[in-house]
PDB file of C-alpha atoms in Angstrom:
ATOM      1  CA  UNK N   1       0.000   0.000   0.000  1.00 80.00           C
ATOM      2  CA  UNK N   2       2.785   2.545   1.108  1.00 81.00           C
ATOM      3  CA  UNK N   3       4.753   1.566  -2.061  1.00 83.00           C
ATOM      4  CA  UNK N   4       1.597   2.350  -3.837  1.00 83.00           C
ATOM      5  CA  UNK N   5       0.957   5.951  -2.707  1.00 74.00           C
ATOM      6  CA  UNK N   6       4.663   6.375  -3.406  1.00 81.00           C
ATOM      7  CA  UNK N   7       4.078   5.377  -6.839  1.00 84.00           C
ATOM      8  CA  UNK N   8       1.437   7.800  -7.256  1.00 80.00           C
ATOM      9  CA  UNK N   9       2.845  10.920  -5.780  1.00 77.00           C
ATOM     10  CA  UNK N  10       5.915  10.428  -8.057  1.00 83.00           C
ATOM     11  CA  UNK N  11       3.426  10.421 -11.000  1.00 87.00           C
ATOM     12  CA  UNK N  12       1.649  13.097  -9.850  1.00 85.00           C
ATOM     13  CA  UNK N  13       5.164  15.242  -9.521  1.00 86.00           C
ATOM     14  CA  UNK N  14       6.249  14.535 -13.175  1.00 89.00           C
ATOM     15  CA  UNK N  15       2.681  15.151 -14.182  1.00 91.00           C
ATOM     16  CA  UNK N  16       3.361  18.279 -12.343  1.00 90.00           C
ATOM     17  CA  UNK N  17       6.343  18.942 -13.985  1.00 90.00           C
ATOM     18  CA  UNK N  18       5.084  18.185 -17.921  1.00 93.00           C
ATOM     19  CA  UNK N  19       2.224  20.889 -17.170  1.00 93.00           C
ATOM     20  CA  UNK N  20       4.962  23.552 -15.947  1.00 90.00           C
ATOM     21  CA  UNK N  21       6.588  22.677 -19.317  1.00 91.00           C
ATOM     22  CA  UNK N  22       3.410  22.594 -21.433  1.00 94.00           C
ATOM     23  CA  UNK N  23       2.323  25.938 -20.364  1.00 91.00           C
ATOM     24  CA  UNK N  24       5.471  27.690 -21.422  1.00 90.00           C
ATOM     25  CA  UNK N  25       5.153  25.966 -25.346  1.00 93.00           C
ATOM     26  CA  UNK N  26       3.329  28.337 -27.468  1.00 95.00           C
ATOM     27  CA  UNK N  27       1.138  25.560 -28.925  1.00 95.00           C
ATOM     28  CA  UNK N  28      -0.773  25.728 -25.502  1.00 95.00           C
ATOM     29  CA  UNK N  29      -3.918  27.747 -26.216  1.00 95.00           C
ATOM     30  CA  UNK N  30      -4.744  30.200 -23.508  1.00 94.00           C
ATOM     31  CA  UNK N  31      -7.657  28.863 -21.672  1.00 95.00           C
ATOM     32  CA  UNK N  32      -5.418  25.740 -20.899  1.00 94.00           C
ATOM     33  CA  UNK N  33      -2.394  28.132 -20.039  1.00 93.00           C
ATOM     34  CA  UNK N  34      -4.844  29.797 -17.815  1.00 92.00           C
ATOM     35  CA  UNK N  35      -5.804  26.935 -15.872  1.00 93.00           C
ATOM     36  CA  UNK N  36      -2.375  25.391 -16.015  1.00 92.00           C
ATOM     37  CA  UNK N  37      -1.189  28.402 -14.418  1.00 88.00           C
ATOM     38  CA  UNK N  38      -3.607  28.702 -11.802  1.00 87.00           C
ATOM     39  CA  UNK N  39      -3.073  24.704 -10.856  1.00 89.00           C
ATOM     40  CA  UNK N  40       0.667  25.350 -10.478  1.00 87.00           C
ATOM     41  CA  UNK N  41       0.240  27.967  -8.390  1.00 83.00           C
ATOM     42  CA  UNK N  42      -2.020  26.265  -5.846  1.00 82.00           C
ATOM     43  CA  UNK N  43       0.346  23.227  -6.034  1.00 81.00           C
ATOM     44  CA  UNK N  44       3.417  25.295  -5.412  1.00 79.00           C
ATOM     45  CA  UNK N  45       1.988  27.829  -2.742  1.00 75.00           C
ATOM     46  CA  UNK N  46       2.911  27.926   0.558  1.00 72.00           C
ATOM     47  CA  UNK N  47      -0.775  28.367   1.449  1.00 73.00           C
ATOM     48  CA  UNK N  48      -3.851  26.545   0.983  1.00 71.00           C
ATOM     49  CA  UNK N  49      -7.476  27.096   0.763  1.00 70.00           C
ATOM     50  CA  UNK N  50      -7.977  24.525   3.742  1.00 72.00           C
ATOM     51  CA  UNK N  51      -4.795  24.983   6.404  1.00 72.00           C
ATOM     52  CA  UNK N  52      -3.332  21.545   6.996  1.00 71.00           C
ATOM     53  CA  UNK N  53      -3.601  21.916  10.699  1.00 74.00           C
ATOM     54  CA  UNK N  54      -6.931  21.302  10.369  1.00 75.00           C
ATOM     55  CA  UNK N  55      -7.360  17.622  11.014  1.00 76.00           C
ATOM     56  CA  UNK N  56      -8.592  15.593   8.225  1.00 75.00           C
ATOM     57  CA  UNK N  57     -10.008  18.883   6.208  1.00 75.00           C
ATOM     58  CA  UNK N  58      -6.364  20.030   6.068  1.00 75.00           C
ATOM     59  CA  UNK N  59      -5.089  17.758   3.493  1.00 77.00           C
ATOM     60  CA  UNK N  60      -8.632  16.878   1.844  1.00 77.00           C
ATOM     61  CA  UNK N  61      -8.048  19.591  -0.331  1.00 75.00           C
ATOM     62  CA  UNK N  62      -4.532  18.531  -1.137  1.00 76.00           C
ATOM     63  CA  UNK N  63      -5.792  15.209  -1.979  1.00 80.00           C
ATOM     64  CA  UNK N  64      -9.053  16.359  -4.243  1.00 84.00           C
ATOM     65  CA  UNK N  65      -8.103  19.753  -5.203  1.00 84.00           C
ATOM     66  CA  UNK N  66      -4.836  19.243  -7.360  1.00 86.00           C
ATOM     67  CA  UNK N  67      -5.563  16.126  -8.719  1.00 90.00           C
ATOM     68  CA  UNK N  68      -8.691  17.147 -10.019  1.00 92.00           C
ATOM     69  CA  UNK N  69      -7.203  20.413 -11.405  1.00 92.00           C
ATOM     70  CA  UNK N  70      -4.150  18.437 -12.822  1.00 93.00           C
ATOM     71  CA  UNK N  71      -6.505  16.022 -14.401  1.00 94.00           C
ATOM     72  CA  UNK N  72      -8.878  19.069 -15.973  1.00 95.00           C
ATOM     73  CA  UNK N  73      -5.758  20.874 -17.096  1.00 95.00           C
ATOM     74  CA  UNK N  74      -4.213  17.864 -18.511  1.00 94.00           C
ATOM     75  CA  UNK N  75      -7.487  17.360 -20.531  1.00 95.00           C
ATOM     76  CA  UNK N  76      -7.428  20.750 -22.065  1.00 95.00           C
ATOM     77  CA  UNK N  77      -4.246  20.188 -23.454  1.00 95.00           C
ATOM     78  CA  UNK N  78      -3.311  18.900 -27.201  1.00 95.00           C
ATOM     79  CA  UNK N  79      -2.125  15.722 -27.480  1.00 95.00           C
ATOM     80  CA  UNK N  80       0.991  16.787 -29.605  1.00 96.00           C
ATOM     81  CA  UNK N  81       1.907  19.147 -26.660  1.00 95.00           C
ATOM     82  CA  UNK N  82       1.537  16.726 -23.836  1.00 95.00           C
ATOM     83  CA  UNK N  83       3.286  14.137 -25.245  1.00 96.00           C
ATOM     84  CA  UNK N  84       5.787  16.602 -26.155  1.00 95.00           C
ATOM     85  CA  UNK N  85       5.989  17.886 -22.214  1.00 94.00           C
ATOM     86  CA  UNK N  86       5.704  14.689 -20.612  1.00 94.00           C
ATOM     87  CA  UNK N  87       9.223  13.940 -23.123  1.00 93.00           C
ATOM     88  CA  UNK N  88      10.893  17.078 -22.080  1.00 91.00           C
ATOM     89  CA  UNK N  89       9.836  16.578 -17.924  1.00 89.00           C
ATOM     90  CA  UNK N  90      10.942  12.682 -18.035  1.00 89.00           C
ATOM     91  CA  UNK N  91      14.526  13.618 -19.977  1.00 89.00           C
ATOM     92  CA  UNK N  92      15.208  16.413 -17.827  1.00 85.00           C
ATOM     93  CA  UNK N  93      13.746  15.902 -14.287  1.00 78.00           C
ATOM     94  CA  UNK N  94      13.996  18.841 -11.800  1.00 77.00           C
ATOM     95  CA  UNK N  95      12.360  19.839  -8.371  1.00 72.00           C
ATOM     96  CA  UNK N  96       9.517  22.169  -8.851  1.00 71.00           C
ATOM     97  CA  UNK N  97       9.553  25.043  -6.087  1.00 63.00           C
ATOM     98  CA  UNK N  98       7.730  26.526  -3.756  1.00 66.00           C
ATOM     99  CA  UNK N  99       6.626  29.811  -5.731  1.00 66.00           C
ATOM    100  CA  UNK N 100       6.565  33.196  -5.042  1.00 72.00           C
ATOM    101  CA  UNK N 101       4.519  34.512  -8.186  1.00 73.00           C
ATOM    102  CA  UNK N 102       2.369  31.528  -7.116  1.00 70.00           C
ATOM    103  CA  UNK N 103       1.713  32.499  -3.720  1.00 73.00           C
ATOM    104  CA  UNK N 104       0.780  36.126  -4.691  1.00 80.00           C
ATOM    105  CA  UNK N 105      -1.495  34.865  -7.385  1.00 76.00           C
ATOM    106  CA  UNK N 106      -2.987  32.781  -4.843  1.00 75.00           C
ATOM    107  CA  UNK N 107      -3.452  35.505  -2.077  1.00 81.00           C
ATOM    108  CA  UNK N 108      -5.087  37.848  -5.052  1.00 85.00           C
ATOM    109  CA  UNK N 109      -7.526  34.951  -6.209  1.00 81.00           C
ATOM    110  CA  UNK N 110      -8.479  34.911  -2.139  1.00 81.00           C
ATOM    111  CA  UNK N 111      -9.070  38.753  -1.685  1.00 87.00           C
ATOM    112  CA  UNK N 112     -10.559  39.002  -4.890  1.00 87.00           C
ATOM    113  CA  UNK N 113     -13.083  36.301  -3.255  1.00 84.00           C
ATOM    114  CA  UNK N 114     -13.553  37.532   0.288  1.00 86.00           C
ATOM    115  CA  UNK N 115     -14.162  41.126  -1.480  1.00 89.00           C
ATOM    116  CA  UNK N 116     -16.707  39.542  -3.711  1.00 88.00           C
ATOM    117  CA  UNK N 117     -18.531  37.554  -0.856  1.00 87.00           C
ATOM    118  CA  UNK N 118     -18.258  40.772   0.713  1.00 87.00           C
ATOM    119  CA  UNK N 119     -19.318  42.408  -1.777  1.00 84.00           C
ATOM    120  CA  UNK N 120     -22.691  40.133  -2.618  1.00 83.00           C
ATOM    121  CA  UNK N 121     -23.437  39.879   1.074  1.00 83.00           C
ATOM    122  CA  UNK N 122     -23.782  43.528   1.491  1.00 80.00           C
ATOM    123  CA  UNK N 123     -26.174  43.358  -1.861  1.00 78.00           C
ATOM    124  CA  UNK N 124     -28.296  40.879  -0.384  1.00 70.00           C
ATOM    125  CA  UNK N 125     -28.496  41.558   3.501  1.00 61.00           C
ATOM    126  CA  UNK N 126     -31.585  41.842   4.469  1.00 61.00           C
ATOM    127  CA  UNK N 127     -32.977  45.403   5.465  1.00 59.00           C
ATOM    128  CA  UNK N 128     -32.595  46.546   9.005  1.00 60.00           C
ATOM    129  CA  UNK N 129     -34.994  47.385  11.083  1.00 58.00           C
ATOM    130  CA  UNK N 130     -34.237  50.994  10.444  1.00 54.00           C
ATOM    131  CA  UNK N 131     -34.772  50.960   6.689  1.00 54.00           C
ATOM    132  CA  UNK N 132     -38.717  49.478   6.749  1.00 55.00           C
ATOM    133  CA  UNK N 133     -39.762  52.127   8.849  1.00 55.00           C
ATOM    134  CA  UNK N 134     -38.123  55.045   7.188  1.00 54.00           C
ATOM    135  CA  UNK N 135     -38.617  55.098   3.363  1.00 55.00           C
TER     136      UNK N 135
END
């Protein structure tokens, strides 16, 4: 079993790793860039949407989240460029670090979110007492 998971999280790193590569080739189109992008950047941050301190929740999202945004990304891709990447990433293996750009694209896509919640709960509160009595 432990041989097992091992197995998988080295196939998820060099799936990892052939993204990072396909989304710098210029076949890539831009939606799949896009989401590339924004899966690398949740891999690699420091921070995630669920802190792993949090028991069982903590690492829930690491285990759902960027395999399912892996998978969709992979998807998106042409098969000429993946196959291409996953050749490149196998013949020249490297570590994939933590990233900086990916942990201030990651703390934008969160205040853009909290603002937006913010924004719609203000929109949709409902009126105080105040406001029914005075028009």
């Amino acid at each position: 079993m432990i041989a097992r998971l091992r197995a998988l999280a080295r196939r998820l790193k060099a799936e990892l790793l052939a993204l990072s590569v396909a989304a710098r080739d210029p076949r890539t189109p831009w939606y799949a860039r896009a989401l590339a992008l924004l899966v690398l950047a949740y891999a690699l941050s420091p921070i995630d949407l669920i802190p792993d301190f949090i028991p069982v929740l903590g690492y829930l999202d690491d285990l759902l989240l960027v395999p399912a945004g892996l998978w969709l990304a992979l998807r998106l891709l042409p098969p000429e460029v993946l196959a291409d990447a996953r050749r490149e990433a196998a013949a020249h293996p490297r570590r994939l670090a933590r990233s900086g750009w990916g942990l201030a694209l990651m703390l934008l896509i969160y205040a853009a979110a909290l603002l937006f919640g913010w924004w719609w709960a203000a929109g949709h509160a409902p009126p105080t007492h105040a406001a029914r009595h005075f028009p």
